[in-house]
Amino acid sequence: MNSLGKKIKYHLKIQNKNLKYLAKELDVPQGKLSRWINGHADMPSSILCRISRILNVSMDELMGDDNDSSRCGRDRTEDKKPHGREEHIGDRHSEEA
């Protein structure tokens, strides 16, 4: 089991919840969730985001960075350009005319 799976199981345990509960909340088969948790299949980022919300745990905490308390789906101003336009990878146009 990878560290992500261990952290998800830890948060389930301290909240007195189990994989069956999480699978039902995610509307995915328990076997598929188990494969993701145990590292036998890659977990889609959308599922990780939903797990973060269901368990009320930051994505960073699940992924390993406990210093940032950001939550999935929250607008993060530090990720934006000064003019409020979000920068995307590959969206680097020269501003020289």
JSON list of C-alpha atoms in Angstrom, two decimals:
[
{"chain": "A", "resi": 1, "resn": "MET", "atom": "CA", "xyz": [0.00, 0.00, 0.00]},
{"chain": "A", "resi": 2, "resn": "ASN", "atom": "CA", "xyz": [1.30, 3.45, -0.87]},
{"chain": "A", "resi": 3, "resn": "SER", "atom": "CA", "xyz": [1.43, 6.38, 1.53]},
{"chain": "A", "resi": 4, "resn": "LEU", "atom": "CA", "xyz": [-1.69, 7.95, -0.03]},
{"chain": "A", "resi": 5, "resn": "GLY", "atom": "CA", "xyz": [-3.63, 4.77, 0.67]},
{"chain": "A", "resi": 6, "resn": "LYS", "atom": "CA", "xyz": [-2.32, 4.66, 4.23]},
{"chain": "A", "resi": 7, "resn": "LYS", "atom": "CA", "xyz": [-3.40, 8.25, 4.83]},
{"chain": "A", "resi": 8, "resn": "ILE", "atom": "CA", "xyz": [-6.86, 7.66, 3.42]},
{"chain": "A", "resi": 9, "resn": "LYS", "atom": "CA", "xyz": [-7.28, 4.56, 5.59]},
{"chain": "A", "resi": 10, "resn": "TYR", "atom": "CA", "xyz": [-6.00, 6.50, 8.62]},
{"chain": "A", "resi": 11, "resn": "HIS", "atom": "CA", "xyz": [-8.57, 9.26, 8.13]},
{"chain": "A", "resi": 12, "resn": "LEU", "atom": "CA", "xyz": [-11.33, 6.72, 7.59]},
{"chain": "A", "resi": 13, "resn": "LYS", "atom": "CA", "xyz": [-10.35, 4.98, 10.82]},
{"chain": "A", "resi": 14, "resn": "ILE", "atom": "CA", "xyz": [-10.25, 8.10, 12.99]},
{"chain": "A", "resi": 15, "resn": "GLN", "atom": "CA", "xyz": [-13.67, 9.08, 11.61]},
{"chain": "A", "resi": 16, "resn": "ASN", "atom": "CA", "xyz": [-15.06, 5.59, 12.31]},
{"chain": "A", "resi": 17, "resn": "LYS", "atom": "CA", "xyz": [-15.71, 5.05, 8.59]},
{"chain": "A", "resi": 18, "resn": "ASN", "atom": "CA", "xyz": [-14.60, 2.28, 6.25]},
{"chain": "A", "resi": 19, "resn": "LEU", "atom": "CA", "xyz": [-13.95, 1.55, 2.57]},
{"chain": "A", "resi": 20, "resn": "LYS", "atom": "CA", "xyz": [-17.54, 0.42, 2.08]},
{"chain": "A", "resi": 21, "resn": "TYR", "atom": "CA", "xyz": [-18.76, 3.82, 3.25]},
{"chain": "A", "resi": 22, "resn": "LEU", "atom": "CA", "xyz": [-16.27, 5.67, 1.04]},
{"chain": "A", "resi": 23, "resn": "ALA", "atom": "CA", "xyz": [-17.11, 3.55, -2.02]},
{"chain": "A", "resi": 24, "resn": "LYS", "atom": "CA", "xyz": [-20.81, 4.30, -1.51]},
{"chain": "A", "resi": 25, "resn": "GLU", "atom": "CA", "xyz": [-20.14, 8.03, -1.14]},
{"chain": "A", "resi": 26, "resn": "LEU", "atom": "CA", "xyz": [-18.01, 8.00, -4.29]},
{"chain": "A", "resi": 27, "resn": "ASP", "atom": "CA", "xyz": [-20.50, 5.77, -6.14]},
{"chain": "A", "resi": 28, "resn": "VAL", "atom": "CA", "xyz": [-17.72, 3.41, -7.24]},
{"chain": "A", "resi": 29, "resn": "PRO", "atom": "CA", "xyz": [-17.38, -0.35, -6.72]},
{"chain": "A", "resi": 30, "resn": "GLN", "atom": "CA", "xyz": [-15.58, -1.20, -3.48]},
{"chain": "A", "resi": 31, "resn": "GLY", "atom": "CA", "xyz": [-13.13, -3.43, -5.38]},
{"chain": "A", "resi": 32, "resn": "LYS", "atom": "CA", "xyz": [-12.08, -0.56, -7.64]},
{"chain": "A", "resi": 33, "resn": "LEU", "atom": "CA", "xyz": [-11.64, 1.75, -4.64]},
{"chain": "A", "resi": 34, "resn": "SER", "atom": "CA", "xyz": [-9.58, -0.93, -2.91]},
{"chain": "A", "resi": 35, "resn": "ARG", "atom": "CA", "xyz": [-7.29, -1.22, -5.96]},
{"chain": "A", "resi": 36, "resn": "TRP", "atom": "CA", "xyz": [-6.76, 2.57, -5.93]},
{"chain": "A", "resi": 37, "resn": "ILE", "atom": "CA", "xyz": [-6.14, 2.65, -2.17]},
{"chain": "A", "resi": 38, "resn": "ASN", "atom": "CA", "xyz": [-3.70, -0.27, -2.32]},
{"chain": "A", "resi": 39, "resn": "GLY", "atom": "CA", "xyz": [-1.79, 1.23, -5.24]},
{"chain": "A", "resi": 40, "resn": "HIS", "atom": "CA", "xyz": [-2.71, -1.51, -7.72]},
{"chain": "A", "resi": 41, "resn": "ALA", "atom": "CA", "xyz": [-4.31, 1.07, -10.05]},
{"chain": "A", "resi": 42, "resn": "ASP", "atom": "CA", "xyz": [-3.84, 4.79, -10.52]},
{"chain": "A", "resi": 43, "resn": "MET", "atom": "CA", "xyz": [-6.42, 6.88, -8.71]},
{"chain": "A", "resi": 44, "resn": "PRO", "atom": "CA", "xyz": [-7.96, 9.62, -10.87]},
{"chain": "A", "resi": 45, "resn": "SER", "atom": "CA", "xyz": [-7.38, 13.11, -9.51]},
{"chain": "A", "resi": 46, "resn": "SER", "atom": "CA", "xyz": [-11.14, 13.74, -9.55]},
{"chain": "A", "resi": 47, "resn": "ILE", "atom": "CA", "xyz": [-11.62, 10.81, -7.13]},
{"chain": "A", "resi": 48, "resn": "LEU", "atom": "CA", "xyz": [-8.83, 12.07, -4.88]},
{"chain": "A", "resi": 49, "resn": "CYS", "atom": "CA", "xyz": [-10.49, 15.48, -4.82]},
{"chain": "A", "resi": 50, "resn": "ARG", "atom": "CA", "xyz": [-13.82, 13.92, -3.85]},
{"chain": "A", "resi": 51, "resn": "ILE", "atom": "CA", "xyz": [-12.16, 11.81, -1.13]},
{"chain": "A", "resi": 52, "resn": "SER", "atom": "CA", "xyz": [-10.59, 15.00, 0.24]},
{"chain": "A", "resi": 53, "resn": "ARG", "atom": "CA", "xyz": [-14.01, 16.62, 0.47]},
{"chain": "A", "resi": 54, "resn": "ILE", "atom": "CA", "xyz": [-15.76, 13.56, 1.91]},
{"chain": "A", "resi": 55, "resn": "LEU", "atom": "CA", "xyz": [-13.13, 13.13, 4.64]},
{"chain": "A", "resi": 56, "resn": "ASN", "atom": "CA", "xyz": [-12.75, 16.89, 5.14]},
{"chain": "A", "resi": 57, "resn": "VAL", "atom": "CA", "xyz": [-8.97, 16.58, 4.71]},
{"chain": "A", "resi": 58, "resn": "SER", "atom": "CA", "xyz": [-6.82, 18.79, 2.51]},
{"chain": "A", "resi": 59, "resn": "MET", "atom": "CA", "xyz": [-5.44, 17.37, -0.72]},
{"chain": "A", "resi": 60, "resn": "ASP", "atom": "CA", "xyz": [-1.98, 18.41, 0.48]},
{"chain": "A", "resi": 61, "resn": "GLU", "atom": "CA", "xyz": [-2.38, 16.42, 3.66]},
{"chain": "A", "resi": 62, "resn": "LEU", "atom": "CA", "xyz": [-3.39, 13.34, 1.69]},
{"chain": "A", "resi": 63, "resn": "MET", "atom": "CA", "xyz": [-0.55, 13.86, -0.80]},
{"chain": "A", "resi": 64, "resn": "GLY", "atom": "CA", "xyz": [2.05, 14.51, 1.88]},
{"chain": "A", "resi": 65, "resn": "ASP", "atom": "CA", "xyz": [2.44, 18.28, 2.36]},
{"chain": "A", "resi": 66, "resn": "ASP", "atom": "CA", "xyz": [1.01, 18.97, 5.81]},
{"chain": "A", "resi": 67, "resn": "ASN", "atom": "CA", "xyz": [2.13, 22.62, 5.81]},
{"chain": "A", "resi": 68, "resn": "ASP", "atom": "CA", "xyz": [-0.59, 23.86, 3.45]},
{"chain": "A", "resi": 69, "resn": "SER", "atom": "CA", "xyz": [-4.20, 23.70, 4.57]},
{"chain": "A", "resi": 70, "resn": "SER", "atom": "CA", "xyz": [-5.72, 24.33, 1.15]},
{"chain": "A", "resi": 71, "resn": "ARG", "atom": "CA", "xyz": [-8.78, 22.32, 0.24]},
{"chain": "A", "resi": 72, "resn": "CYS", "atom": "CA", "xyz": [-9.68, 20.90, -3.13]},
{"chain": "A", "resi": 73, "resn": "GLY", "atom": "CA", "xyz": [-11.82, 23.27, -5.14]},
{"chain": "A", "resi": 74, "resn": "ARG", "atom": "CA", "xyz": [-10.90, 26.36, -3.15]},
{"chain": "A", "resi": 75, "resn": "ASP", "atom": "CA", "xyz": [-9.85, 29.40, -5.17]},
{"chain": "A", "resi": 76, "resn": "ARG", "atom": "CA", "xyz": [-6.20, 30.05, -4.36]},
{"chain": "A", "resi": 77, "resn": "THR", "atom": "CA", "xyz": [-5.17, 33.62, -5.09]},
{"chain": "A", "resi": 78, "resn": "GLU", "atom": "CA", "xyz": [-1.47, 32.73, -5.15]},
{"chain": "A", "resi": 79, "resn": "ASP", "atom": "CA", "xyz": [-2.18, 30.63, -8.24]},
{"chain": "A", "resi": 80, "resn": "LYS", "atom": "CA", "xyz": [-3.39, 33.62, -10.21]},
{"chain": "A", "resi": 81, "resn": "LYS", "atom": "CA", "xyz": [-1.62, 36.26, -12.21]},
{"chain": "A", "resi": 82, "resn": "PRO", "atom": "CA", "xyz": [-1.78, 39.84, -10.87]},
{"chain": "A", "resi": 83, "resn": "HIS", "atom": "CA", "xyz": [-4.60, 40.70, -13.29]},
{"chain": "A", "resi": 84, "resn": "GLY", "atom": "CA", "xyz": [-6.76, 37.86, -11.95]},
{"chain": "A", "resi": 85, "resn": "ARG", "atom": "CA", "xyz": [-6.21, 35.64, -14.99]},
{"chain": "A", "resi": 86, "resn": "GLU", "atom": "CA", "xyz": [-5.24, 32.12, -14.04]},
{"chain": "A", "resi": 87, "resn": "GLU", "atom": "CA", "xyz": [-2.05, 30.88, -15.62]},
{"chain": "A", "resi": 88, "resn": "HIS", "atom": "CA", "xyz": [-2.14, 27.48, -17.25]},
{"chain": "A", "resi": 89, "resn": "ILE", "atom": "CA", "xyz": [0.79, 25.32, -18.26]},
{"chain": "A", "resi": 90, "resn": "GLY", "atom": "CA", "xyz": [1.71, 26.22, -21.83]},
{"chain": "A", "resi": 91, "resn": "ASP", "atom": "CA", "xyz": [-0.09, 29.55, -21.59]},
{"chain": "A", "resi": 92, "resn": "ARG", "atom": "CA", "xyz": [3.04, 31.66, -21.73]},
{"chain": "A", "resi": 93, "resn": "HIS", "atom": "CA", "xyz": [2.58, 34.29, -24.39]},
{"chain": "A", "resi": 94, "resn": "SER", "atom": "CA", "xyz": [5.12, 37.00, -24.89]},
{"chain": "A", "resi": 95, "resn": "GLU", "atom": "CA", "xyz": [3.80, 40.36, -23.73]},
{"chain": "A", "resi": 96, "resn": "GLU", "atom": "CA", "xyz": [6.24, 42.20, -25.98]},
{"chain": "A", "resi": 97, "resn": "ALA", "atom": "CA", "xyz": [4.61, 43.89, -28.95]}
]
